[in-house]
């Protein structure tokens, strides 16, 4: 069965600094998708970034980028120039191209220090 | 554009009472629909999902049930609530497998006393 592991329950970063959130996953599939979702205090889940496994190029969205290492089954999220509004719970997620379900990690709570 | 609604936003119910949470999606047709529960501000537990009207897949056996009476309506129910049913319930939709991500509703906070 596929699993998603986020080994950092909580992290803190100084405002304007860079932080990297870790995620590893386990799968025997070759075609799949990976996601990072953000859940701020409002609890609204927001998609931050996504990566297709067949793409070698790492996805980027403004200050958010990923380091996708397919062989290592690693999918980390880098947040540059951290802002107070980045404070949230971040979830890593995986979906096989053959499946209708998305599997979520347990989340990393990110604190931004002013 | 597509929107997803959930109601109620908050609910306080006594143990043993019934439950009905509703989720509706606008602006799309034949979406995949999902119910998640998030306990204690942590991970998301998939409870049910549906790929079409009347089609329900259950992920975790418990005293909850789900129904999809209409294409864009997904209902989470219970005949008798337990204390352990307390949590934050999220509904999500996905457009089949064409677009890959799920879009989430605002959630319902359920407290069972």
Coordinates of C-alpha atoms in Angstrom, one line a residue:
Chain A
X1 CA 0.0 0.0 0.0
X2 CA 1.1 3.5 -0.7
X3 CA 2.1 5.6 2.2
X4 CA 3.2 9.3 2.7
X5 CA 5.5 10.2 5.5
X6 CA 6.2 13.7 6.9
X7 CA 8.8 13.3 9.5
X8 CA 8.6 16.9 10.9
X9 CA 5.5 17.5 13.0
X10 CA 6.5 21.1 13.5
X11 CA 9.0 23.6 12.2
X12 CA 9.8 27.2 12.7
X13 CA 11.5 29.7 10.5
X14 CA 12.3 33.3 10.8
X15 CA 10.4 35.7 8.5
X16 CA 12.1 36.3 5.2
X17 CA 14.2 33.1 5.6
X18 CA 14.0 29.9 3.6
X19 CA 12.5 26.7 5.0
X20 CA 12.3 23.1 3.6
X21 CA 9.6 20.7 4.5
X22 CA 10.3 17.0 4.0
X23 CA 8.1 14.3 2.5
X24 CA 8.8 10.8 1.5
X25 CA 6.4 8.3 0.0
X26 CA 6.3 4.6 -0.8
X27 CA 4.8 3.3 -4.0
X28 CA 5.4 0.6 -6.6
X29 CA 3.7 2.7 -9.3
X30 CA 5.6 4.6 -11.9
X31 CA 2.9 7.1 -12.9
X32 CA 1.6 9.2 -10.1
X33 CA 1.2 12.8 -8.9
X34 CA 2.4 14.6 -5.8
X35 CA 0.9 17.6 -4.0
X36 CA 1.6 20.0 -1.3
X37 CA -1.5 21.4 0.4
X38 CA -1.6 24.3 2.9
X39 CA -4.2 24.5 5.7
X40 CA -4.0 27.9 7.4
X41 CA -5.8 28.6 10.7
X42 CA -9.1 29.1 8.8
X43 CA -8.8 25.3 8.0
X44 CA -9.5 25.9 4.3
X45 CA -7.3 23.4 2.4
X46 CA -5.4 25.1 -0.4
X47 CA -3.3 23.5 -3.1
X48 CA 0.2 25.0 -3.0
X49 CA 2.0 23.0 -5.7
X50 CA 1.8 19.8 -7.7
X51 CA 4.3 17.6 -9.5
X52 CA 3.7 14.9 -12.1
X53 CA 6.0 12.0 -11.7
X54 CA 6.8 11.8 -15.4
X55 CA 8.2 15.3 -15.3
X56 CA 11.8 15.6 -14.4
X57 CA 11.7 19.3 -13.9
X58 CA 10.8 20.4 -10.4
X59 CA 7.6 22.4 -10.1
X60 CA 7.7 26.0 -8.9
X61 CA 5.0 28.5 -7.9
X62 CA 6.4 31.9 -7.0
X63 CA 8.1 31.5 -3.6
X64 CA 7.2 27.7 -3.5
X65 CA 9.3 25.1 -5.1
X66 CA 9.8 21.4 -4.8
X67 CA 12.7 19.0 -4.9
X68 CA 11.4 15.9 -6.5
X69 CA 13.7 12.9 -6.2
X70 CA 11.9 10.0 -7.9
X71 CA 14.4 7.3 -7.2
X72 CA 14.6 8.3 -3.5
X73 CA 10.8 8.8 -3.4
X74 CA 11.3 12.2 -1.8
X75 CA 9.2 15.3 -2.4
X76 CA 10.3 18.3 -0.3
X77 CA 8.8 21.7 -0.3
X78 CA 11.0 24.8 -0.2
X79 CA 9.4 28.1 0.8
X80 CA 11.6 31.1 0.1
X81 CA 11.3 34.5 1.7
X82 CA 8.9 33.2 4.3
X83 CA 6.0 35.4 5.2
X84 CA 3.7 35.5 8.2
X85 CA 0.9 34.3 6.0
X86 CA 2.8 31.1 5.3
X87 CA 2.1 30.0 8.8
X88 CA -0.1 26.9 8.4
X89 CA -0.2 23.1 8.4
X90 CA 1.3 21.7 5.3
X91 CA 0.3 18.3 3.9
X92 CA 2.1 16.3 1.4
X93 CA -0.1 14.1 -0.7
X94 CA 0.2 11.3 -3.3
X95 CA -2.1 10.0 -6.0
X96 CA -1.6 7.1 -8.3
X97 CA -2.6 7.8 -11.9
X98 CA -4.7 4.7 -11.7
X99 CA -6.6 5.7 -8.6
X100 CA -9.3 8.1 -7.5
X101 CA -7.9 8.5 -4.0
X102 CA -5.3 10.9 -2.7
X103 CA -3.2 9.8 0.2
X104 CA -2.2 12.5 2.7
X105 CA 0.7 12.6 5.1
X106 CA 0.1 13.6 8.7
X107 CA 1.2 17.2 8.1
X108 CA 3.9 19.6 9.3
X109 CA 2.9 22.7 11.3
X110 CA 5.0 25.6 10.1
X111 CA 5.5 28.6 12.4
X112 CA 6.8 31.9 11.1
X113 CA 8.8 33.9 13.6
X114 CA 8.6 37.7 13.1
Chain B
X1 CA -15.9 28.6 -11.8
X2 CA -16.4 25.7 -9.5
X3 CA -17.4 26.1 -5.9
X4 CA -17.9 23.6 -3.1
X5 CA -20.2 24.2 -0.2
X6 CA -20.6 22.5 3.2
X7 CA -23.1 22.9 5.9
X8 CA -23.5 23.4 8.6
X9 CA -20.2 25.1 9.5
X10 CA -20.4 24.0 13.1
X11 CA -22.5 21.5 14.9
X12 CA -22.8 20.4 18.5
X13 CA -24.7 17.2 19.0
X14 CA -25.3 14.8 21.9
X15 CA -24.1 11.3 21.9
X16 CA -26.6 9.0 20.3
X17 CA -28.2 11.6 18.1
X18 CA -28.3 11.4 14.3
X19 CA -26.1 13.3 12.0
X20 CA -26.4 14.7 8.5
X21 CA -23.7 16.8 6.8
X22 CA -24.2 18.0 3.3
X23 CA -21.7 18.9 0.6
X24 CA -22.6 20.3 -2.8
X25 CA -20.5 21.3 -5.7
X26 CA -21.4 23.9 -8.3
X27 CA -19.9 24.6 -11.7
X28 CA -18.9 21.1 -12.7
X29 CA -20.6 17.8 -13.6
X30 CA -19.9 14.2 -12.6
X31 CA -17.2 15.0 -10.0
X32 CA -15.5 12.5 -7.8
X33 CA -16.6 13.4 -4.2
X34 CA -14.8 12.7 -1.0
X35 CA -15.4 12.9 2.8
X36 CA -12.5 13.3 5.1
X37 CA -12.2 13.6 8.9
X38 CA -9.5 15.5 10.6
X39 CA -9.1 14.9 14.3
X40 CA -7.1 17.1 16.7
X41 CA -5.7 19.3 13.9
X42 CA -3.7 16.5 12.4
X43 CA -3.9 14.4 9.3
X44 CA -6.8 13.7 7.0
X45 CA -8.5 10.4 7.2
X46 CA -10.5 9.4 4.1
X47 CA -13.9 8.2 5.1
X48 CA -15.8 7.8 1.8
X49 CA -15.6 8.6 -1.8
X50 CA -17.9 8.5 -4.8
X51 CA -17.2 8.4 -8.5
X52 CA -20.9 8.7 -9.5
X53 CA -24.5 8.8 -8.3
X54 CA -25.3 6.0 -5.9
X55 CA -21.6 4.7 -6.0
X56 CA -20.0 4.9 -2.5
X57 CA -16.7 3.4 -1.5
X58 CA -16.0 3.1 2.2
X59 CA -12.5 3.4 3.5
X60 CA -13.0 3.0 7.2
X61 CA -15.6 0.8 8.8
X62 CA -17.5 2.8 11.5
X63 CA -20.9 4.1 12.4
X64 CA -20.9 6.6 9.6
X65 CA -22.4 6.3 6.1
X66 CA -22.5 8.3 3.0
X67 CA -24.9 8.8 0.1
X68 CA -24.9 10.6 -3.2
X69 CA -28.5 11.2 -4.2
X70 CA -27.6 13.7 -6.9
X71 CA -24.6 14.2 -9.1
X72 CA -23.2 17.1 -7.1
X73 CA -24.5 16.3 -3.7
X74 CA -22.7 14.2 -1.1
X75 CA -24.1 13.5 2.3
X76 CA -22.4 12.1 5.4
X77 CA -24.8 10.5 8.0
X78 CA -24.9 8.6 11.2
X79 CA -27.8 7.1 13.0
X80 CA -26.2 7.4 16.5
X81 CA -23.2 9.6 17.1
X82 CA -20.3 8.5 19.3
X83 CA -17.9 10.8 21.2
X84 CA -15.2 9.6 18.9
X85 CA -17.0 11.1 15.9
X86 CA -16.0 14.6 17.0
X87 CA -13.7 16.3 14.5
X88 CA -13.4 18.5 11.5
X89 CA -15.1 17.1 8.4
X90 CA -14.0 18.1 5.0
X91 CA -15.6 17.5 1.7
X92 CA -13.6 17.5 -1.5
X93 CA -14.1 17.1 -5.2
X94 CA -12.0 16.1 -8.1
X95 CA -12.8 16.1 -11.8
X96 CA -12.4 12.4 -12.5
X97 CA -8.7 11.9 -13.2
X98 CA -8.4 14.7 -15.7
X99 CA -7.4 17.4 -13.3
X100 CA -5.3 15.8 -10.6
X101 CA -5.9 17.8 -7.5
X102 CA -8.7 17.8 -5.1
X103 CA -10.6 21.0 -4.1
X104 CA -11.8 21.3 -0.6
X105 CA -14.9 22.8 1.0
X106 CA -14.7 25.0 4.1
X107 CA -15.4 22.1 6.5
X108 CA -17.7 21.3 9.3
X109 CA -16.6 21.2 12.9
X110 CA -18.6 18.6 14.8
X111 CA -18.5 18.3 18.5
X112 CA -20.2 15.3 20.1
X113 CA -21.0 15.8 23.8

